[in-house]
XYZ file of N, CA and C in Angstrom:
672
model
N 11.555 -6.911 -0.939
C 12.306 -6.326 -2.035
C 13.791 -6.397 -1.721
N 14.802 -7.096 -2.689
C 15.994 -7.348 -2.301
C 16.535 -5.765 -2.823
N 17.545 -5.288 -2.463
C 18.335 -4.139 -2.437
C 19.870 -4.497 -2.493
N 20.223 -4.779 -3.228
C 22.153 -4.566 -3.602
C 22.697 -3.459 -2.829
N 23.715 -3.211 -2.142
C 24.757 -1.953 -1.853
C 24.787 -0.789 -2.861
N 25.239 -2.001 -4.212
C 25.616 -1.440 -5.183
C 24.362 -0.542 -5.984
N 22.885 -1.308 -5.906
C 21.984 -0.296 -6.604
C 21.386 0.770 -5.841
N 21.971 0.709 -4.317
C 21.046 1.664 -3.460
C 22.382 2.759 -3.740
N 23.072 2.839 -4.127
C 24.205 4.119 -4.435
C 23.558 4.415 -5.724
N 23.540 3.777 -6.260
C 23.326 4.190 -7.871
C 21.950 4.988 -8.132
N 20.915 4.174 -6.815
C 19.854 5.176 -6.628
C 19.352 4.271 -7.440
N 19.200 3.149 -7.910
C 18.179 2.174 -8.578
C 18.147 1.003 -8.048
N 17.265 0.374 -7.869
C 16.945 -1.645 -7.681
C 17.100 -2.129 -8.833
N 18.348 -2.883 -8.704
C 18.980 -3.627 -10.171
C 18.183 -4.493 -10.033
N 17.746 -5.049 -9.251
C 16.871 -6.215 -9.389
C 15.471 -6.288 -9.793
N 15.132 -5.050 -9.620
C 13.508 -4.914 -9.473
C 12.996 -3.975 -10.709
N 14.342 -3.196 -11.139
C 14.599 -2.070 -11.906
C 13.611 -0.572 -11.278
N 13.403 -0.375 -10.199
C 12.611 0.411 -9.277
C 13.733 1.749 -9.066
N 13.393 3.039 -8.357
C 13.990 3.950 -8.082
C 14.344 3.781 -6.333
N 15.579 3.736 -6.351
C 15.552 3.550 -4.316
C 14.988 4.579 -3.779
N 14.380 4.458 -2.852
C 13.288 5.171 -1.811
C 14.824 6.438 -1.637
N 14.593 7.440 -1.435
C 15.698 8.187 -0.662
C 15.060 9.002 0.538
N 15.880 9.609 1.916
C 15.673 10.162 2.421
C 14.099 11.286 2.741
N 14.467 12.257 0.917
C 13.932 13.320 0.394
C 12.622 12.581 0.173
N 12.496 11.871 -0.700
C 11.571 11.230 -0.686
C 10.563 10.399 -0.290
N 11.235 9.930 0.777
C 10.679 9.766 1.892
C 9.689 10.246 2.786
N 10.504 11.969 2.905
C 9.902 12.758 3.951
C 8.605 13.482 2.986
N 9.109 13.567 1.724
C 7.780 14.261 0.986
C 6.570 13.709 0.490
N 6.569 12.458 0.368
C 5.231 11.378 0.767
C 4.861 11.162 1.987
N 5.564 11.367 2.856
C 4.894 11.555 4.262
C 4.538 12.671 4.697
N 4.864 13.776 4.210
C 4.255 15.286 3.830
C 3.149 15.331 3.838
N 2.652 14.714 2.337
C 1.490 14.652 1.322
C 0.927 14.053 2.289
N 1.492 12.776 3.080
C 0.191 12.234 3.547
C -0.312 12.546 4.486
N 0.299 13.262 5.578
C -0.603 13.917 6.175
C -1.046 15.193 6.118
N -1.203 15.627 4.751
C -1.631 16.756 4.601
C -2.967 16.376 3.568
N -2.918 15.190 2.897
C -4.397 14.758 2.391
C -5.301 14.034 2.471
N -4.750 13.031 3.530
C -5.747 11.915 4.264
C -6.181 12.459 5.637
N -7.555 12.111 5.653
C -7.930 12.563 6.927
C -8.735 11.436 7.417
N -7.428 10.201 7.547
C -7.765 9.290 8.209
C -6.498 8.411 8.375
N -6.540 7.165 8.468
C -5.157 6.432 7.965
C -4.517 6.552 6.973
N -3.165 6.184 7.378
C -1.645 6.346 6.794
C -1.225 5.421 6.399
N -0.701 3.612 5.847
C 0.381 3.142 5.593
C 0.554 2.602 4.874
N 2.020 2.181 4.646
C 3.007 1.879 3.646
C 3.700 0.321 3.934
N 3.980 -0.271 2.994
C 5.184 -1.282 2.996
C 6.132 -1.506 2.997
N 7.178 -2.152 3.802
C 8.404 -1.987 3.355
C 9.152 -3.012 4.479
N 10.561 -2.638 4.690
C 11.325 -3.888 5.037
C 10.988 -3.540 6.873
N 11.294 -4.728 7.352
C 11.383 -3.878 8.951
C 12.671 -2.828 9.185
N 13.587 -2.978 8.618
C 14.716 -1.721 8.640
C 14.098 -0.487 8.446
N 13.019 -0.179 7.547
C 12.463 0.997 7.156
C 11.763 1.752 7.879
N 10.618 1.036 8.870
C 9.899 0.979 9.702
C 10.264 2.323 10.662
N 11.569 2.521 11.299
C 11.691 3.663 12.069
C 12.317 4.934 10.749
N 12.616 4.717 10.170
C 12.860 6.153 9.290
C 11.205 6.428 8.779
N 10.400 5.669 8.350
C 8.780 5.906 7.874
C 8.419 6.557 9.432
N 8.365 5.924 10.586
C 8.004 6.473 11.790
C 8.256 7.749 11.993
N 9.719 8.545 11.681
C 10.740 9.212 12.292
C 9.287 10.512 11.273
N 9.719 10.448 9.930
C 9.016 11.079 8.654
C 7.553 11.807 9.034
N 6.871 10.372 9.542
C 5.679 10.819 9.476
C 5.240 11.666 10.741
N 5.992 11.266 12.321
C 5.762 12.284 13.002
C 6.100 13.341 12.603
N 7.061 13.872 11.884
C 8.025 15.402 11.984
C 6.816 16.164 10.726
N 6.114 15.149 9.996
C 4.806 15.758 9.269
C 3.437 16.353 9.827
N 3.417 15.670 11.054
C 2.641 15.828 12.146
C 1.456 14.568 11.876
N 1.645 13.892 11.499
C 0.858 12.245 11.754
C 1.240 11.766 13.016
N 0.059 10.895 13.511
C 0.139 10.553 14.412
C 0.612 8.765 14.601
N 1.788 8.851 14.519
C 2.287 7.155 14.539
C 1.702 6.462 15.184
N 1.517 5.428 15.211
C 0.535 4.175 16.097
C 1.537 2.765 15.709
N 1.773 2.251 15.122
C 2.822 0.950 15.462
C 2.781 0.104 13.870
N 4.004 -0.766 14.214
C 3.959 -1.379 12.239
C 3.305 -2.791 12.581
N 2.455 -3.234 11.759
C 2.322 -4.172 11.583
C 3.195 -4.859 10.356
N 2.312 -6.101 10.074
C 3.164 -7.004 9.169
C 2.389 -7.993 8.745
N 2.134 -8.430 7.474
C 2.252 -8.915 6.198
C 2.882 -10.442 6.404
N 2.650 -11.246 6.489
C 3.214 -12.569 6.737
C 2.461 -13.384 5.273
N 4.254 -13.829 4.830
C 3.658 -14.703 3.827
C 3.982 -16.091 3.368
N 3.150 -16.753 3.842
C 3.841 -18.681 4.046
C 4.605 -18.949 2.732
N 4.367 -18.231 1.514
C 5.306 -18.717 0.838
C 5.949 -18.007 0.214
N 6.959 -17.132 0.984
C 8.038 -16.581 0.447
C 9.187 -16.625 0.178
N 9.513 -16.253 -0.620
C 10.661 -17.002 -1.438
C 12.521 -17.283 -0.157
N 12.475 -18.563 -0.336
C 13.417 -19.382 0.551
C 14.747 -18.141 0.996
N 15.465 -18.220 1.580
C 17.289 -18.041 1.415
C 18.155 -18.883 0.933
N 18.589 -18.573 -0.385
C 18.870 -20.347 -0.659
C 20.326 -20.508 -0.216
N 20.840 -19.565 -0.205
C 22.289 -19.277 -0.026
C 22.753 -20.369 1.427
N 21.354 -19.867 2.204
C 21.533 -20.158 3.992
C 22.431 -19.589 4.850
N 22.431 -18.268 4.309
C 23.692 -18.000 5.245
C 22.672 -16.825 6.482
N 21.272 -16.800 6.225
C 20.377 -16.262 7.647
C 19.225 -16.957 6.717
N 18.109 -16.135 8.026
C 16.666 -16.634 7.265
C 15.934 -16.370 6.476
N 15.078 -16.477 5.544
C 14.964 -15.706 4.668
C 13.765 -14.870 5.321
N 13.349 -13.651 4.145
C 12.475 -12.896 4.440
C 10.832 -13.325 4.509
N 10.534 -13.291 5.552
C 8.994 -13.836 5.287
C 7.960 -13.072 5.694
N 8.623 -11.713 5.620
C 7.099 -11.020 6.109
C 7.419 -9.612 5.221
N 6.887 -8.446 5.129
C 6.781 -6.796 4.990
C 6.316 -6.050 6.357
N 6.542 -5.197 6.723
C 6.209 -4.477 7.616
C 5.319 -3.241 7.279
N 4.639 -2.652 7.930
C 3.303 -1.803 7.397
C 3.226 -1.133 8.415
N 4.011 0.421 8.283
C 4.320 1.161 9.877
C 2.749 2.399 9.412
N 1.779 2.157 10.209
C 0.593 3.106 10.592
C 0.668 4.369 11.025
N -0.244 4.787 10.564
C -0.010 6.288 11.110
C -1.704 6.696 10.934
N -2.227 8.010 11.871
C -3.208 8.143 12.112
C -3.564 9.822 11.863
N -4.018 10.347 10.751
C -4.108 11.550 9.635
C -5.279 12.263 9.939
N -6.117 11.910 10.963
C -7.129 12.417 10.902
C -7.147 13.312 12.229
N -8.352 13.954 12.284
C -8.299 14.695 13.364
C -8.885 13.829 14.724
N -8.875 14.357 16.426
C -9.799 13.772 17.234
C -8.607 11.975 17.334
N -9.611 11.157 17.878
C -8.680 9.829 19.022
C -9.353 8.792 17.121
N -7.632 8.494 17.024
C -7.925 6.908 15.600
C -9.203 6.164 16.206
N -9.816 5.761 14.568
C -10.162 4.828 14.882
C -10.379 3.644 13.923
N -11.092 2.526 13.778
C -10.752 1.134 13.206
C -12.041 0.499 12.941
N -12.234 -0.190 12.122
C -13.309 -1.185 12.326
C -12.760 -2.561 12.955
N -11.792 -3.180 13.517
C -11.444 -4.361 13.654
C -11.057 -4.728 15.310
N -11.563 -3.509 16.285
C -11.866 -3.705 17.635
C -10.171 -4.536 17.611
N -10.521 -5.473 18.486
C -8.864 -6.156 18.891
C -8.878 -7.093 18.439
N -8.427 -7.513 16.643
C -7.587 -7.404 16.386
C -6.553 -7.500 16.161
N -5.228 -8.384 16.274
C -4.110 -8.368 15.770
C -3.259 -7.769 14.717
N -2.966 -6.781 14.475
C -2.024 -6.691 13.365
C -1.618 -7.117 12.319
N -1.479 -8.844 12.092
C -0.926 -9.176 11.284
C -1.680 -9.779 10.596
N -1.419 -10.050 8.998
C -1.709 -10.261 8.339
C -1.378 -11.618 7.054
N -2.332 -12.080 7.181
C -1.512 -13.471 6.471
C -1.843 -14.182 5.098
N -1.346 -13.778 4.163
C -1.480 -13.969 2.956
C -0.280 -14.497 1.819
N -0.981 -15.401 1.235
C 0.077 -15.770 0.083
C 0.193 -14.728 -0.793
N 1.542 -14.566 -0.979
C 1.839 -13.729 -2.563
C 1.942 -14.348 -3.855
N 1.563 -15.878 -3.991
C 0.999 -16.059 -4.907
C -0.845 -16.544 -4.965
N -1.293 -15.640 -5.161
C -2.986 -15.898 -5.083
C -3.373 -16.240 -6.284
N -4.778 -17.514 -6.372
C -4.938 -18.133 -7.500
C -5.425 -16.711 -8.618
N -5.724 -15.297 -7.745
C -6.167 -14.381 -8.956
C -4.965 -13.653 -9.171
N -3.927 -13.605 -9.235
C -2.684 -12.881 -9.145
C -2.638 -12.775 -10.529
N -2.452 -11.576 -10.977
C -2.580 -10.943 -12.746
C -0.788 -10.983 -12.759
N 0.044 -11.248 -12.065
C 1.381 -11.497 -12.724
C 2.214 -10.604 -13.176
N 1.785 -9.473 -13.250
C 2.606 -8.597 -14.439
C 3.103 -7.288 -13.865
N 3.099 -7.636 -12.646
C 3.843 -6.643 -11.652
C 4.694 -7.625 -10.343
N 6.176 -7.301 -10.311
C 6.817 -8.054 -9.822
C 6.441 -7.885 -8.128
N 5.705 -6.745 -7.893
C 5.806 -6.717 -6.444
C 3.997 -6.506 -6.182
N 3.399 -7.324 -7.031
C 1.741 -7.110 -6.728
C 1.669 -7.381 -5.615
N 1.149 -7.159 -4.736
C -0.075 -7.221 -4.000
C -1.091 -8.255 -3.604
N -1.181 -9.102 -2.834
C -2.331 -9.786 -3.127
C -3.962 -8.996 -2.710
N -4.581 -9.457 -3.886
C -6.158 -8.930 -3.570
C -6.579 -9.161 -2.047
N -6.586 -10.275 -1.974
C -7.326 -10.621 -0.242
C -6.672 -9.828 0.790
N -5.551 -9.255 0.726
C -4.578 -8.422 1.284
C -4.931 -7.326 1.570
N -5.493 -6.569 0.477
C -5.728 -5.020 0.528
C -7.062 -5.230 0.506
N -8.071 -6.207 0.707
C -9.363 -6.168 0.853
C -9.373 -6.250 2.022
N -8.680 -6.900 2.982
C -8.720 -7.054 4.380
C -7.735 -6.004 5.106
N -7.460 -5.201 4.381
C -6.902 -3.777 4.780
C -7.710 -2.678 4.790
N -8.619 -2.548 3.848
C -9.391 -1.221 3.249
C -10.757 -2.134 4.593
N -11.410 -3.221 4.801
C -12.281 -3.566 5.277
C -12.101 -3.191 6.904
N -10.507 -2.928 7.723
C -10.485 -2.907 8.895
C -9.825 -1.241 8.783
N -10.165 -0.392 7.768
C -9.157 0.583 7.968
C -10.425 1.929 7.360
N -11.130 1.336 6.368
C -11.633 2.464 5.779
C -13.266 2.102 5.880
N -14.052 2.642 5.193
C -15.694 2.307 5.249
C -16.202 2.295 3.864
N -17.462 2.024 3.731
C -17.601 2.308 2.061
C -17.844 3.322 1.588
N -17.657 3.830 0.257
C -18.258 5.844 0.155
C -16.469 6.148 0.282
N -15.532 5.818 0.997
C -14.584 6.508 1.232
C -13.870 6.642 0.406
N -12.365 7.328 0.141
C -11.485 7.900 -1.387
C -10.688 7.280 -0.614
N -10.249 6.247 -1.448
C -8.596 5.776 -1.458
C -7.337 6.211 -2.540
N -6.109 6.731 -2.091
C -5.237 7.270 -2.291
C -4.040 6.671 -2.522
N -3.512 6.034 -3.683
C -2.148 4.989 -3.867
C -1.143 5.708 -4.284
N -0.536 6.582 -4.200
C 0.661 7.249 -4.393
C 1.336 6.206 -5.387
N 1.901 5.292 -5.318
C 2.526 4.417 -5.728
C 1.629 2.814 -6.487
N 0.892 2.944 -7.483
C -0.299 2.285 -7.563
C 0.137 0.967 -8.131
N 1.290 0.554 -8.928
C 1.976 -0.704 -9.639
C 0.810 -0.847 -10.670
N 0.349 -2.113 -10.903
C -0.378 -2.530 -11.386
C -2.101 -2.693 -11.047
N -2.167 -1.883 -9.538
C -3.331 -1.569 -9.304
C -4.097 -2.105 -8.198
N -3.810 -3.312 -7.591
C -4.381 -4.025 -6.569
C -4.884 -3.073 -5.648
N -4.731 -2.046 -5.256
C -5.396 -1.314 -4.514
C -6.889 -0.792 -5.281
N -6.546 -0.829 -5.864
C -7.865 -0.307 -7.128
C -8.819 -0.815 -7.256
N -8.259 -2.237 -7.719
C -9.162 -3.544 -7.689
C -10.379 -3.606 -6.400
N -9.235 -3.677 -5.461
C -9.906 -4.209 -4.388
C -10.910 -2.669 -3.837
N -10.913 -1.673 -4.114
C -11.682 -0.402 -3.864
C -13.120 -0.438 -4.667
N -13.037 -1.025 -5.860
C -13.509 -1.402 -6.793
C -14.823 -2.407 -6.222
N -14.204 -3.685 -5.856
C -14.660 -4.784 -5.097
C -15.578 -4.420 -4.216
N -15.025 -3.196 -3.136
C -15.662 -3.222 -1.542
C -16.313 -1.470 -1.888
N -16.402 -1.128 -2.857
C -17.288 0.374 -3.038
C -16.744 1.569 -2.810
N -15.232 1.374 -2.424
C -14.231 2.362 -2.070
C -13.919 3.403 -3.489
N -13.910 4.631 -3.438
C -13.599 5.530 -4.613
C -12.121 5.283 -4.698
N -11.574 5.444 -5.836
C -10.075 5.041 -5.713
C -9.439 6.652 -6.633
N -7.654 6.931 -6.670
C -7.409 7.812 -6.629
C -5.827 6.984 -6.755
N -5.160 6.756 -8.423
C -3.826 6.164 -8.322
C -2.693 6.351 -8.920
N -1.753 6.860 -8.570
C -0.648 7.482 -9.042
C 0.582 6.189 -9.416
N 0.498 6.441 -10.697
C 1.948 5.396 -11.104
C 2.968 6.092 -12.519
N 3.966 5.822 -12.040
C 5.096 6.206 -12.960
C 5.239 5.870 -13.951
N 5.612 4.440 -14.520
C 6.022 3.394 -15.320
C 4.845 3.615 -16.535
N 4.644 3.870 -17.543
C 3.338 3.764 -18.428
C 3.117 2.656 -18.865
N 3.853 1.429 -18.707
C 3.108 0.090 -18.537
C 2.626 -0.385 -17.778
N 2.951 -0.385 -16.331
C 2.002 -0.358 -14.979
C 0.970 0.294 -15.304
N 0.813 1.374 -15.860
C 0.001 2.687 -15.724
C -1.356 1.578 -16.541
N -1.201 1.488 -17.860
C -2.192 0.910 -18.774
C -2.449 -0.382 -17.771
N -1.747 -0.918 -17.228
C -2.217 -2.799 -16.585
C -3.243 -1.967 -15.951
N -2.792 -1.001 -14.785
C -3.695 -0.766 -13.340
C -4.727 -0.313 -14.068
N -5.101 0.310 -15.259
C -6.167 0.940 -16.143
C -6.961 0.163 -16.378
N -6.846 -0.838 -17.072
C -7.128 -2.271 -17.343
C -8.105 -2.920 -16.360
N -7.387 -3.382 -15.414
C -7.931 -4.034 -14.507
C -8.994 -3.343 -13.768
N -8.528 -1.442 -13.043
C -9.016 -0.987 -12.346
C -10.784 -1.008 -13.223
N -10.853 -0.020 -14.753
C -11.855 -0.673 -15.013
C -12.790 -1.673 -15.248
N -12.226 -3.098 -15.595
C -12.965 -4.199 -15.108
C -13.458 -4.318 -14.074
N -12.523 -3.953 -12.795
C -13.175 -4.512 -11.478
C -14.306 -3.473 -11.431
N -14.667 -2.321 -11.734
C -15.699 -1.038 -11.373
C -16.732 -1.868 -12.551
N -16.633 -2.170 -13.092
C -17.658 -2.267 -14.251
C -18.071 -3.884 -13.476
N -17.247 -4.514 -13.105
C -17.957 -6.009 -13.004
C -18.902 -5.578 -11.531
N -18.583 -4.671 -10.279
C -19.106 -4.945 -9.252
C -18.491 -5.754 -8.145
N -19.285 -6.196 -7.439
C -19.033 -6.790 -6.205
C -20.747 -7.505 -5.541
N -20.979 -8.772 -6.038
C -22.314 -8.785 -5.499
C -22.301 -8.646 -3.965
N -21.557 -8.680 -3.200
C -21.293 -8.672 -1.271
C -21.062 -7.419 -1.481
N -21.578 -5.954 -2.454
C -21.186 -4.868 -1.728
C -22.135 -4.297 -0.515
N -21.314 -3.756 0.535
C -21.583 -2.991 1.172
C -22.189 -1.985 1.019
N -23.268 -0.979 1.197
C -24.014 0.292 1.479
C -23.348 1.193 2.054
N -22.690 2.531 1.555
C -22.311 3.508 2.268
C -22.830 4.069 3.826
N -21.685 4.308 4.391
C -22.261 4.394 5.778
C -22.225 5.715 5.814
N -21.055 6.567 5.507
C -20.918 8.136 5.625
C -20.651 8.753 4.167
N -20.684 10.053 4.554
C -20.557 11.092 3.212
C -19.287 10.645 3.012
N -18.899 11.232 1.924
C -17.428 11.051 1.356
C -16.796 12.076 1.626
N -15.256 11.841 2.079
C -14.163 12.920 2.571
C -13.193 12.693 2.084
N -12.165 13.928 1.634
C -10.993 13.522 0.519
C -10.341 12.774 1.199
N -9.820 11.829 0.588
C -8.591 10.659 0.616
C -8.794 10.284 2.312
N -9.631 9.587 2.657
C -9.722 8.417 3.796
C -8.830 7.555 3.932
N -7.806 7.345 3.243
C -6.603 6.297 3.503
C -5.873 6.628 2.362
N -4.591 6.383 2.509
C -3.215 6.823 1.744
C -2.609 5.880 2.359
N -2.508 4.454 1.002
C -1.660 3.995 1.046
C -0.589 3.413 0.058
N 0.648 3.618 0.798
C 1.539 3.217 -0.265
C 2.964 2.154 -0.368
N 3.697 1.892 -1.555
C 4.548 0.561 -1.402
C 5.877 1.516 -1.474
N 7.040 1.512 -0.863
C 7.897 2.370 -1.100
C 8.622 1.828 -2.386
N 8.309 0.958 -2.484
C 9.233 0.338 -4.422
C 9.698 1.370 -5.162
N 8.236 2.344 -5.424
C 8.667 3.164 -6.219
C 8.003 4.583 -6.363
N 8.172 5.509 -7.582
C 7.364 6.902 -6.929
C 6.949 7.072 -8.275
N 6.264 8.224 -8.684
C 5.210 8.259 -9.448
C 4.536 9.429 -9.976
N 3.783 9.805 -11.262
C 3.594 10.801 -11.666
C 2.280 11.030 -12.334
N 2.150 10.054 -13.467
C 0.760 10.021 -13.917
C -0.618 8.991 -12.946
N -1.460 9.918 -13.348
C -2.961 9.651 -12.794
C -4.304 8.704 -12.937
N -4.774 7.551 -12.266
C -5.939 7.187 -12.868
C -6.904 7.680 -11.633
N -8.287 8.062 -11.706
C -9.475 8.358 -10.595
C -10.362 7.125 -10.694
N -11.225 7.292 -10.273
C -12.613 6.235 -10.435
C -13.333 6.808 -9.116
C-alpha cells in the first residue's frame, strides 16, 4: 500500500482512498485482539509497521512470536528506479491463546508465496487478497469447526476461503460497497461447499484467529 506524506497527515490514502492506520488505532485492534481470540493474531502491512504492531500487541498482553511475509512475484515494478520496488507484505504474529502456541505446519518457513493476481481474483477490491493465500494461512494456523475473525474484511477473501476449508467466519467492514461484494461472495462460497472439506477436529471456541489488513477500519457486520 503506497502512502503519500501528504495523505498520512490528512489521515487518508489518496491513493487507495482508505483511512491511515493511526497510533490509537492501532493499539485498539490489538486490544480487541487479544482480548477475543484465543488463539492466533495477524495482520498485514509494510515491514516499517511490523515493530509498532509488535510494540501494540505486547503492551495488550499477546504474546509476539515474529513477522513473516507474503512474497509476491508479481508486484507491481518501481518504475521511477530510484530503489526497489516493493515485493513482499509483512505479517507480524502474535499468540492469544492461553498455555505454549501452537501450529499445524511443524517447520515450516514463514513465508509465503503468492501472486496477487490469481486466475480467481473477483477484482473489485484494490487490496484483495489472494484466495490460495488465506487458505494456506487458516490451513497452518487454525483447524476446522474454528471462528474466524476479520476486523477489516474488504471484499471478503477471508470469508471465502473459511467458507472453502469449514472455518465459521465473523467480518467487519466499513465501506457498504465492500460490505455487499464480501456478502455476495461470502454466501456463494458457504452455499457452493468445498468437496476436499475437512471433518471437524475440536469443539468450537470464540474467534480462533483474528485476522486483519491495516488498510482500513470498520463497523458493519456479516457472520456465517
Amino acid at each position: 500500500m503506497r502512502r503519500t506524506q501528504k495523505s498520512i497527515k490528512a489521515g487518508v490514502n489518496a491513493d487507495l482512498d482508505f483511512a491511515a492506520i493511526t497510533e490509537d488505532l492501532r493499539g485498539g485492534v490489538a486490544a480487541h485482539a487479544a482480548r477475543l481470540s484465543s488463539g492466533w493474531t495477524l495482520f498485514f502491512c509494510q515491514a516499517e509497521a511490523v515493530g509498532d504492531w509488535r510494540d501494540v500487541l505486547e503492551e495488550a498482553g499477546a504474546k509476539y512470536k515474529r513477522s513473516m511475509i507474503w512474497v509476491k512475484p508479481d508486484s507491481t515494478p518501481q518504475l521511477n528506479g530510484q530503489m526497489p520496488a516493493m515485493g513482499y507484505e509483512s505479517m507480524p504474529l502474535a499468540w492469544c491463546g492461553a498455555g505454549r502456541s501452537k501450529w499445524n505446519a511443524g517447520g515450516k518457513r514463514g513465508v509465503y508465496t503468492h501472486l496477487t493476481n490469481q486466475r480467481d481474483r473477483d477484482g473489485r477490491h484494490l487490496t484483495e487478497k489472494p484466495l490460495p493465500l488465506m487458505r494456506e494461512l487458516l490451513a497452518d494456523f487454525t483447524d476446522p469447526g474454528d471462528t474466524i475473525l476479520d476486523p477489516f474484511m474488504g471484499s471478503g477473501t477471508t470469508g471465502v476461503a473459511c467458507a472453502r476449508m469449514g472455518r465459521k467466519f465473523i467480518g467487519i467492514e466499513l465501506d457498504p460497497k465492500y460490505f455487499d461484494v464480501a456478502c455476495e461472495r461470502i454466501e456463494k462460497a458457504y452455499s457452493q461447499g468445498d468437496m476436499f472439506l475437512e471433518l471437524p477436529r475440536k469443539a468450537e471456541k470464540p474467534a480462533d484467529m483474528f485476522a486483519a489488513n491495516d488498510n482500513f477500519s470498520d463497523k458493519s457486520e456479516v457472520a456465517a
